[in-house]
PDB file of C-alpha atoms in Angstrom:
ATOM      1  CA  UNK R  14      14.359  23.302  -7.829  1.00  0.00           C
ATOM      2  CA  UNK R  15      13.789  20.622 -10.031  1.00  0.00           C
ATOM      3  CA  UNK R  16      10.423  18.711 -10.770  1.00  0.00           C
ATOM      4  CA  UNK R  17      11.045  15.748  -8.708  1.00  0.00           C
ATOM      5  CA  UNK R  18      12.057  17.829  -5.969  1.00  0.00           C
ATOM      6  CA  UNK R  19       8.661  19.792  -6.104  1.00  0.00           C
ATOM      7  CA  UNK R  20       6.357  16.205  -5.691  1.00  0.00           C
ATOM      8  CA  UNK R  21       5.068  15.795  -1.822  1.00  0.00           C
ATOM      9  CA  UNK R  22       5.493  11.948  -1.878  1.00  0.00           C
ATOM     10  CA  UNK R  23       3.099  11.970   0.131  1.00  0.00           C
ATOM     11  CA  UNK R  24       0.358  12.717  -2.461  1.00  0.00           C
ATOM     12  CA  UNK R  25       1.398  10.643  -5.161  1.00  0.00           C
ATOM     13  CA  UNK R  26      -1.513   9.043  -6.876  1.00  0.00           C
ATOM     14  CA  UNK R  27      -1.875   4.722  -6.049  1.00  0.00           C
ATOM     15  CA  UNK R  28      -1.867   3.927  -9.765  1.00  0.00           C
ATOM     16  CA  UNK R  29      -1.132   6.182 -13.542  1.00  0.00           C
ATOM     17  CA  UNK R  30      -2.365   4.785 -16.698  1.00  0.00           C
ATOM     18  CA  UNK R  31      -1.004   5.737 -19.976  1.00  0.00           C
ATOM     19  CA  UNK R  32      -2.448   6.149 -22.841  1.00  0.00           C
ATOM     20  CA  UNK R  33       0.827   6.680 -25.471  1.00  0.00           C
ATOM     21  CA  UNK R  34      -0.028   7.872 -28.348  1.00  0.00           C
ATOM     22  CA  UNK R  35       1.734   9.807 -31.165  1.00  0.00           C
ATOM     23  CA  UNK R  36       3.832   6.834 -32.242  1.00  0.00           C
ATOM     24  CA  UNK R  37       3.220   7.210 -35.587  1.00  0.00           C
ATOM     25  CA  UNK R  38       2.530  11.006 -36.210  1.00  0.00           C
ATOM     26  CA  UNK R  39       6.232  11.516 -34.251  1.00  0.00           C
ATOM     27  CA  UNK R  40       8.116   9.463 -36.848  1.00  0.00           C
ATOM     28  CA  UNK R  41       6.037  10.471 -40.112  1.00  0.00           C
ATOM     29  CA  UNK R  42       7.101  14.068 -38.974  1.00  0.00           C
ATOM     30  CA  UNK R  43      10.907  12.695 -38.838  1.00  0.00           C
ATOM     31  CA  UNK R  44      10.247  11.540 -42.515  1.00  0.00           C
ATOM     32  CA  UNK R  45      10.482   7.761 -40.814  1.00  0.00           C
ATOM     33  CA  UNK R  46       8.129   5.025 -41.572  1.00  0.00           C
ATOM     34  CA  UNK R  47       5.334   4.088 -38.035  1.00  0.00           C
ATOM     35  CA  UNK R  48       7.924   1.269 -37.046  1.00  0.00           C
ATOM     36  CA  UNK R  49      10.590   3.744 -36.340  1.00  0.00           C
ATOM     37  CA  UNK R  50       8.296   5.457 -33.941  1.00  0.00           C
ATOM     38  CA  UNK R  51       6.886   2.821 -32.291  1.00  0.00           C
ATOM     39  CA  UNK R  52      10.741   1.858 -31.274  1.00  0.00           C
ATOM     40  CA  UNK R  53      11.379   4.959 -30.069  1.00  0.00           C
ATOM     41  CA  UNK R  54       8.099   4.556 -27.817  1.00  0.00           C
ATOM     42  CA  UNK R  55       9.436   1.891 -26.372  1.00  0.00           C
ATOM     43  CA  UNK R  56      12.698   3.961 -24.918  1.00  0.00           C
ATOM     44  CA  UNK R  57       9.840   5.995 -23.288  1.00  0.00           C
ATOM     45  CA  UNK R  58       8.450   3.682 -21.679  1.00  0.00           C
ATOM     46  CA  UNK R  59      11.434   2.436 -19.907  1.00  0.00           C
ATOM     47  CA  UNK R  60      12.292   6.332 -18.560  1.00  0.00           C
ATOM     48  CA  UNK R  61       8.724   6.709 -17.758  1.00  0.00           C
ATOM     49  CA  UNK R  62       9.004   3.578 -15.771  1.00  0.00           C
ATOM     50  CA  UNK R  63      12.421   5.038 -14.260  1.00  0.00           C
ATOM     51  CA  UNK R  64      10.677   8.188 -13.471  1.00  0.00           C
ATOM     52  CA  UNK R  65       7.966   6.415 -11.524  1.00  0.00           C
ATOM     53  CA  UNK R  66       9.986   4.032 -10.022  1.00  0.00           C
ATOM     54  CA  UNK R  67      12.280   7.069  -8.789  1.00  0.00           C
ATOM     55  CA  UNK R  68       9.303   8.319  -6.588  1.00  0.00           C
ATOM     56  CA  UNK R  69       8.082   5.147  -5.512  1.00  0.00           C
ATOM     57  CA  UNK R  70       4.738   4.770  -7.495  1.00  0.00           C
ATOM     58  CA  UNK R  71       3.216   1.714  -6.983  1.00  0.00           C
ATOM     59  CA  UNK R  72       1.551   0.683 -10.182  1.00  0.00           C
ATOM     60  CA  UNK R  73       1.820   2.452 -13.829  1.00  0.00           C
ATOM     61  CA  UNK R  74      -0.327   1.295 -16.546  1.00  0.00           C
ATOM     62  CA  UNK R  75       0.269   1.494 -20.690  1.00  0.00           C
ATOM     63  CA  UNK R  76      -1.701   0.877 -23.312  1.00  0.00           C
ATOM     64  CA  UNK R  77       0.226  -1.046 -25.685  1.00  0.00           C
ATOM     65  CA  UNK R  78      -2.094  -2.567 -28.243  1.00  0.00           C
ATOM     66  CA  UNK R  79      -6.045  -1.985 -28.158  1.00  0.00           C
ATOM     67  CA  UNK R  80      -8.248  -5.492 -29.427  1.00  0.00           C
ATOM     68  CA  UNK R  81      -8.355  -2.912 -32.297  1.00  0.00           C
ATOM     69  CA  UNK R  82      -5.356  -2.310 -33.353  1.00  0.00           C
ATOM     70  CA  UNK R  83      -5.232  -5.749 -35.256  1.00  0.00           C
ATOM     71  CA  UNK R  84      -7.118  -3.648 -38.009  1.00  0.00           C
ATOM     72  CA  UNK R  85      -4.073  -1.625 -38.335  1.00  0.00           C
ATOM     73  CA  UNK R  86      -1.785  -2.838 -41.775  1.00  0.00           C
ATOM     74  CA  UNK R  87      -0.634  -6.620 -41.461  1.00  0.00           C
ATOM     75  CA  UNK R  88       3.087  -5.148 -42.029  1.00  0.00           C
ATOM     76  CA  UNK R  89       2.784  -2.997 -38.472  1.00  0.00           C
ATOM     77  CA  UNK R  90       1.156  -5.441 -36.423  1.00  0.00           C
ATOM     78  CA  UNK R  91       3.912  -7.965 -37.103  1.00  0.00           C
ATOM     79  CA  UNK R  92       6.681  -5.111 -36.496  1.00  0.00           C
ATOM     80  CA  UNK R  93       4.976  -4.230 -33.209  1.00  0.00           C
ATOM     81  CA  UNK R  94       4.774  -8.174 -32.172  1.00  0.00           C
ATOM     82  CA  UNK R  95       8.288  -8.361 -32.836  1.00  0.00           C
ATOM     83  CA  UNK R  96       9.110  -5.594 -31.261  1.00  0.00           C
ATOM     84  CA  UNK R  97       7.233  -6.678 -28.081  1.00  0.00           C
ATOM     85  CA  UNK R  98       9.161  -9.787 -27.926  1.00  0.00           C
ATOM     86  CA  UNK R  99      12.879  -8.001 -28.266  1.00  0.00           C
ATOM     87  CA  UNK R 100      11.662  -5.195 -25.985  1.00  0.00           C
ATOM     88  CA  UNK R 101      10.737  -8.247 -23.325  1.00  0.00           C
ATOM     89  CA  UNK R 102      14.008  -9.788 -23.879  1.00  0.00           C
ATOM     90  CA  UNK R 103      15.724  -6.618 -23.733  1.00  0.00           C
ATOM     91  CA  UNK R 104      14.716  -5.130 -20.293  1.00  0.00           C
ATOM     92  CA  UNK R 105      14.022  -8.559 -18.301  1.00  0.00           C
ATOM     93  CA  UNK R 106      17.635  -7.972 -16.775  1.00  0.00           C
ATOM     94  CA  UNK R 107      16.784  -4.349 -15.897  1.00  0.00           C
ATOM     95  CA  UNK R 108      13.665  -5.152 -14.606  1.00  0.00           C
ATOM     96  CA  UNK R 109      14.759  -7.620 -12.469  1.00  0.00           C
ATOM     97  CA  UNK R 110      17.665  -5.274 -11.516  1.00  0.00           C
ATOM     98  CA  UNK R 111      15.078  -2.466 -10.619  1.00  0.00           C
ATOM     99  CA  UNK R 112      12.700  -4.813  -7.988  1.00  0.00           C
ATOM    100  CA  UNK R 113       9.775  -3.820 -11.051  1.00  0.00           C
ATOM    101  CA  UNK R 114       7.009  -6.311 -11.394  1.00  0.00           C
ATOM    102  CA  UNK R 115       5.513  -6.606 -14.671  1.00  0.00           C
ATOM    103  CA  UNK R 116       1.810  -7.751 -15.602  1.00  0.00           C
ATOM    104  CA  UNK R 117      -0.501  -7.740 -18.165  1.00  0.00           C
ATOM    105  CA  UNK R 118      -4.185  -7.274 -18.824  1.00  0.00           C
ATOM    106  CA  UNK R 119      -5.983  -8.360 -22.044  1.00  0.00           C
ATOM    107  CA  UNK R 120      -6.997 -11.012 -24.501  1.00  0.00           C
ATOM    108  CA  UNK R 121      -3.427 -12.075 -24.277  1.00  0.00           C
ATOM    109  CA  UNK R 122      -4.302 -15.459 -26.166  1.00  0.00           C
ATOM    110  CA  UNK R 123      -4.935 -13.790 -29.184  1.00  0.00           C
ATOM    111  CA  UNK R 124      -0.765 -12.503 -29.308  1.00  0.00           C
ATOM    112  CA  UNK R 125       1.490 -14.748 -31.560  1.00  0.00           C
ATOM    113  CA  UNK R 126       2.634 -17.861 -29.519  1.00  0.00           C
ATOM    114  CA  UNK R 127       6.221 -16.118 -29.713  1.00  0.00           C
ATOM    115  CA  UNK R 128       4.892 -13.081 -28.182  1.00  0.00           C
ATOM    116  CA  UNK R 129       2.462 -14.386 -25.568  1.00  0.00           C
ATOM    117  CA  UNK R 130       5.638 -17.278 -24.445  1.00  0.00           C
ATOM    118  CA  UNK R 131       7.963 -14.321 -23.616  1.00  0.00           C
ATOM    119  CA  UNK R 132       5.743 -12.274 -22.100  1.00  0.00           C
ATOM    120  CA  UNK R 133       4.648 -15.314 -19.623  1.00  0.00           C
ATOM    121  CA  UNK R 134       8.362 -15.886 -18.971  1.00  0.00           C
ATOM    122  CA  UNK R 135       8.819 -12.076 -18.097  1.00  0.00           C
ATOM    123  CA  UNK R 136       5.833 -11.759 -16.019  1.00  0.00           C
ATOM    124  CA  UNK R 137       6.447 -15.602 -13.943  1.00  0.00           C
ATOM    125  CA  UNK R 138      10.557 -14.445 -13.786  1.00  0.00           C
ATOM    126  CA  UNK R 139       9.464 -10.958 -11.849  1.00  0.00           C
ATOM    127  CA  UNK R 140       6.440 -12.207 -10.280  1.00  0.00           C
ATOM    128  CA  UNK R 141       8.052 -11.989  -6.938  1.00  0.00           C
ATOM    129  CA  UNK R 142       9.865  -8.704  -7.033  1.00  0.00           C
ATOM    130  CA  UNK R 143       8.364  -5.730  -4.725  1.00  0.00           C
ATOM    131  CA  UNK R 144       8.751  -2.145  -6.535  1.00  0.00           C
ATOM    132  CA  UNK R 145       6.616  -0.099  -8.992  1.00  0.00           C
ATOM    133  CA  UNK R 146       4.298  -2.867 -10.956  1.00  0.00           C
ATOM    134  CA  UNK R 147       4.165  -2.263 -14.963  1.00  0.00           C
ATOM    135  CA  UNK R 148       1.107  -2.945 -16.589  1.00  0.00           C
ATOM    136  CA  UNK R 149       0.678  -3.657 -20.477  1.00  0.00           C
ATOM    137  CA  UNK R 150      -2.282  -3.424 -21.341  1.00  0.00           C
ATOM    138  CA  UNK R 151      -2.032  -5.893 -24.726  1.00  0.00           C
ATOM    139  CA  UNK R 152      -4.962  -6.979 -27.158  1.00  0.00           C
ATOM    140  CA  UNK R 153      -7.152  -5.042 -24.937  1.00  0.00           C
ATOM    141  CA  UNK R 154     -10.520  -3.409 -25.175  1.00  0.00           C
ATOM    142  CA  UNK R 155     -12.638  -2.243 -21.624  1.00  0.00           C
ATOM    143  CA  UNK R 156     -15.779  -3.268 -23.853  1.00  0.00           C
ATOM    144  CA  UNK R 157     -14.165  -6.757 -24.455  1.00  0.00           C
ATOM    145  CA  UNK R 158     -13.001  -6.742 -21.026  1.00  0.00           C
ATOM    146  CA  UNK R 159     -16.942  -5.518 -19.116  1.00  0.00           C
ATOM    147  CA  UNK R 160     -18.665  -8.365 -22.089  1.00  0.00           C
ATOM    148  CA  UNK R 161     -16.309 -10.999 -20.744  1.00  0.00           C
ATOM    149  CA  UNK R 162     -17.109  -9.793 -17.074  1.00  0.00           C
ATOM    150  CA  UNK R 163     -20.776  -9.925 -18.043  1.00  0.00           C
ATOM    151  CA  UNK R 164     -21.258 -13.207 -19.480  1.00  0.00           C
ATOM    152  CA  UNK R 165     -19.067 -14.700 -16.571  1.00  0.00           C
ATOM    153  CA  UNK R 166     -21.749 -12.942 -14.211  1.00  0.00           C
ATOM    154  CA  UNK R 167     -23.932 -15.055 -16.513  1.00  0.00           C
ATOM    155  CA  UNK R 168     -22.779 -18.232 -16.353  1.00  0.00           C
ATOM    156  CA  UNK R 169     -22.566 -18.042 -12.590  1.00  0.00           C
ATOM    157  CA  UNK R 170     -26.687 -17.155 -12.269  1.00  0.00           C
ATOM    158  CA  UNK R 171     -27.176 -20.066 -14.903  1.00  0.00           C
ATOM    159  CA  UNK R 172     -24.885 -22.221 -12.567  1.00  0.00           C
ATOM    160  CA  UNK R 173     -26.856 -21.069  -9.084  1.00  0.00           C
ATOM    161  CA  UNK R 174     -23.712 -20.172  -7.511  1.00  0.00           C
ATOM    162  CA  UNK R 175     -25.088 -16.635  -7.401  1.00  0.00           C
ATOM    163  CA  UNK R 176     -28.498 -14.718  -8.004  1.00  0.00           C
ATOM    164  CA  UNK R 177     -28.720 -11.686 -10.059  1.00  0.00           C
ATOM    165  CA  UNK R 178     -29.697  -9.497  -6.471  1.00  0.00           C
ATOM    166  CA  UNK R 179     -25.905 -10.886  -5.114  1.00  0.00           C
ATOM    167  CA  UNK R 180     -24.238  -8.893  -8.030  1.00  0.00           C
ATOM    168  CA  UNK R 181     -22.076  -5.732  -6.162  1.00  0.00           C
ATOM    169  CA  UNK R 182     -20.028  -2.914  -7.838  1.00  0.00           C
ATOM    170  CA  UNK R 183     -16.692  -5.321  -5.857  1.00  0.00           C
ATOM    171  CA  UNK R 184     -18.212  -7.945  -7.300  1.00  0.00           C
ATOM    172  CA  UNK R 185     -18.156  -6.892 -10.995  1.00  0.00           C
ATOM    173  CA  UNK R 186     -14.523  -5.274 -10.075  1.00  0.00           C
ATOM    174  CA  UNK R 187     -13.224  -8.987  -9.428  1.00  0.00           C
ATOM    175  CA  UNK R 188     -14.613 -10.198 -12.895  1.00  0.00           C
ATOM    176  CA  UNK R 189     -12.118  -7.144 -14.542  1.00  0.00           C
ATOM    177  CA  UNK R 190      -8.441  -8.205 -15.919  1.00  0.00           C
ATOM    178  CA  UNK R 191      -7.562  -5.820 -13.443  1.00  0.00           C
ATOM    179  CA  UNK R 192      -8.985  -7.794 -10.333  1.00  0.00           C
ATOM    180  CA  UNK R 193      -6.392  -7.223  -7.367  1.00  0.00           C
ATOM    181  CA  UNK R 194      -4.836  -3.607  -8.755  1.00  0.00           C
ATOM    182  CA  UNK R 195      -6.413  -0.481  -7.368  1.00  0.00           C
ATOM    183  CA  UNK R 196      -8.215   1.906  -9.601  1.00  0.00           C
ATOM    184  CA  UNK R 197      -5.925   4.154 -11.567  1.00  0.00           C
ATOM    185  CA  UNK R 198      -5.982   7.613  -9.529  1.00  0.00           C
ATOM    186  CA  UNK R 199      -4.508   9.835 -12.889  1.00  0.00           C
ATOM    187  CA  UNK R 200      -4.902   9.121 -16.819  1.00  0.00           C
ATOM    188  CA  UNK R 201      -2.713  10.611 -19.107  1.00  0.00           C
ATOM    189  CA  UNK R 202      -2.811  10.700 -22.810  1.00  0.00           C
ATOM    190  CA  UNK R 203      -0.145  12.034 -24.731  1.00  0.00           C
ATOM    191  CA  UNK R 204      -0.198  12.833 -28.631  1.00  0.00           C
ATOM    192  CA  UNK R 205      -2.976  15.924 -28.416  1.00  0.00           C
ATOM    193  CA  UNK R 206      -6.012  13.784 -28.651  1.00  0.00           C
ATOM    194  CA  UNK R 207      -8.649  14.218 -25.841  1.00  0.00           C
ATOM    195  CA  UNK R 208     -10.679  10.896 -25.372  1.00  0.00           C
ATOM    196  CA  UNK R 209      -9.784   7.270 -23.477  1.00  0.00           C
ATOM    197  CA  UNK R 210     -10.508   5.243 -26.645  1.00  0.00           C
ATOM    198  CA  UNK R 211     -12.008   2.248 -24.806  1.00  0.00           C
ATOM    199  CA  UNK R 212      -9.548   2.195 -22.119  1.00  0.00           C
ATOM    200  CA  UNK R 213     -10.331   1.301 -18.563  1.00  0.00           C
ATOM    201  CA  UNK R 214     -13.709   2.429 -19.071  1.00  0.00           C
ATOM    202  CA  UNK R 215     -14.846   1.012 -15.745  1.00  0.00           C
ATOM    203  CA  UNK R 216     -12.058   1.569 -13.228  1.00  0.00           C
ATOM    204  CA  UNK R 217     -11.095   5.297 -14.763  1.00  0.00           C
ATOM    205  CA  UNK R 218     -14.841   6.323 -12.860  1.00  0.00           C
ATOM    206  CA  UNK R 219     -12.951   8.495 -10.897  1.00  0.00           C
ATOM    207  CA  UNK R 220      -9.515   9.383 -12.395  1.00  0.00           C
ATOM    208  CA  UNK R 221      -7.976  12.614 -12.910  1.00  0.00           C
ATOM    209  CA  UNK R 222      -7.049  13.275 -16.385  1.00  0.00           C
ATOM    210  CA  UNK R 223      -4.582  14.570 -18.143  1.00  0.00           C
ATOM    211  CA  UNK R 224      -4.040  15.640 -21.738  1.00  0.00           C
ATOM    212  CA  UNK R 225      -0.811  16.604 -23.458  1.00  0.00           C
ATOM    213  CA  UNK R 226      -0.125  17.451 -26.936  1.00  0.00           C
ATOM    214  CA  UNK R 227       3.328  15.841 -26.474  1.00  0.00           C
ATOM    215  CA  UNK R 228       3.952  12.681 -28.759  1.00  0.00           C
ATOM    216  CA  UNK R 229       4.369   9.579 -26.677  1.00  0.00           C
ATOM    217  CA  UNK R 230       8.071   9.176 -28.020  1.00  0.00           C
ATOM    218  CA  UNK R 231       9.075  12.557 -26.458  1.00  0.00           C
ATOM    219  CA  UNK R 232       7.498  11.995 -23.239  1.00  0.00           C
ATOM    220  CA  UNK R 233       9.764  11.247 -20.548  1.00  0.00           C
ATOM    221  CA  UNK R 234      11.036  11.958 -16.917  1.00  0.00           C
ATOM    222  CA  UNK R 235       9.931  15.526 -16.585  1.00  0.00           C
ATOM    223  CA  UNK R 236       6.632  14.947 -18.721  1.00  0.00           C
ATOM    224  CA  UNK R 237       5.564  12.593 -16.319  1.00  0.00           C
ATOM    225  CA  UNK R 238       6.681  14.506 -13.089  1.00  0.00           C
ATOM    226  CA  UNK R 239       4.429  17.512 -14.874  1.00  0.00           C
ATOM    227  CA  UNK R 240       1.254  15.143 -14.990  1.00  0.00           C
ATOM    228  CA  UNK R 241       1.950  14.449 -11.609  1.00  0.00           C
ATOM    229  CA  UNK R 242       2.085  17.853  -9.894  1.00  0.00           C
ATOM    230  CA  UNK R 243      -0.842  18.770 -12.258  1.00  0.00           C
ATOM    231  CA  UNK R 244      -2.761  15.427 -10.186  1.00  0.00           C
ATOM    232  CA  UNK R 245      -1.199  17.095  -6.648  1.00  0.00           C
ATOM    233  CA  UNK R 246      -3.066  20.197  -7.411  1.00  0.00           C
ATOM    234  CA  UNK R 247      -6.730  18.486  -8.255  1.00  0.00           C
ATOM    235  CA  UNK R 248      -8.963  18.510  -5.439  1.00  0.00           C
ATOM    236  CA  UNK R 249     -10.744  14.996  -5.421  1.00  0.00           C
ATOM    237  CA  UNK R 250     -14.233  14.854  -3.655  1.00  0.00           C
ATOM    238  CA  UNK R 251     -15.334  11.262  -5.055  1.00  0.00           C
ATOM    239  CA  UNK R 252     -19.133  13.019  -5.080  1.00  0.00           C
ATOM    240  CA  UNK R 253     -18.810  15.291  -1.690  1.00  0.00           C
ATOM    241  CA  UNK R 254     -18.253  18.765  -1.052  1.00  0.00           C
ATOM    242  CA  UNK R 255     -15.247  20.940  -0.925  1.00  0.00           C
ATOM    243  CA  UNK R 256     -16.514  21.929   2.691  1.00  0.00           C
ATOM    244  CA  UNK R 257     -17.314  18.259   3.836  1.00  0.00           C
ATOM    245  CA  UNK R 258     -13.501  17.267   2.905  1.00  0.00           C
ATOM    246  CA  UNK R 259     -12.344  19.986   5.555  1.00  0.00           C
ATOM    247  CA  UNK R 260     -13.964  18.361   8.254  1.00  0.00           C
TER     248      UNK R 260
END
């Protein structure tokens, strides 16, 4: 039997996110420079999104490009902004083709004008198609993201269109980039390291996670379909009992 033949469908989790990492370490072990890597990611995300669109997940998020990655080496931030804009130029067809929706969450004004044009075009030109959303996560921090969710709070009390007493968990929710997607249900991170790196550090509360020592380049159908039985077998309480969930 193969993997995708083992998933009950009717357990899939609402919503992955992706942390892909390995990029780098995957080509420097091929004697290649980061770039080189980071194209080969991109081939994994497209089967990943096959994968997921295969099984009818609803929403996948990836972490493409953390608020800190613009410390990385001027020379691999412009390859990866160029590489974002031919990827995007690339796989509009096949999106389209596929019914996948694509968004994105982040400080997107701070992308190259080049960069943040295409990806506007991409996300307005499938806007209105019905399958598994795609989420990039680009120029994004969840510290950036809960400050700028914070001081609109702020401005809102200072306004007196709310009091500080009105402010709900929902509430805070809608001031997120993610506003309107549910919470991701499974986390993955791939390249051995174990920790979220200031990812979806308020709507991963009650995630499953999983940790591979793959490299985000070789990550694909099966990897994924792995993750996902390993979610299938998790028991999730959200704070109750084992015994209260067999009532």
């Amino acid at each position: 039997m193969s993997l995708i033949e083992e998933i009950d469908k009717n357990k899939l989790p609402g919503h992955v996110a992706i942390i892909m990492d390995g990029n780098g370490r995957w080509a420097k072990a091929r004697g290649k420079d980061r770039s080189f890597g980071h194209q080969e990611g991109v081939t994994s995300v497209r089967k990943v999104l096959e994968a997921a669109s295969a099984i009818g997940l609803r929403f996948l998020t990836v972490y493409t490009f953390s608020t800190e990655n613009w410390q990385r080496p001027v020379e691999e931030v412009r390859a990866l902004m160029e590489l974002l804009v031919s990827a995007i130029h690339r796989e509009t067809p096949d999106l389209m083709k596929n019914n996948i929706r694509l968004m994105a969450i982040g400080n997107l004004e701070q992308l190259p004008e080049t960069a943040h044009k295409t990806l506007l075009e991409c996300i307005e030109k499938t806007s209105g198609n019905t399958g598994t959303t795609l989420v990039l996560a680009l120029s994004y921090s969840a510290r950036w993201e809960i400050t700028e969710a914070v001081k609109q709070l702020a401005t809102e009390v200072q306004e007196g269109k709310i009091i500080p007493n009105d402010i709900t968990e929902t509430m805070v929710s809608d001031h997120m980039t993610t506003k309107g997607l549910p919470d991701p249900d499974l986390l993955i991170r791939t390249g051995g390291e174990q920790r979220i790196s200031n990812f979806l550090l308020w709507q991963l509360s009650y995630a499953e996670f999983y940790f591979t020592d793959t490299f985000w380049p070789d990550f694909r159908e099966n990897e994924l379909y792995e993750a996902i039985l390993y979610y299938q077998q998790r028991e999730r309480r959200f704070g109750k009992t084992s015994e209260q969930l067999k009532r």
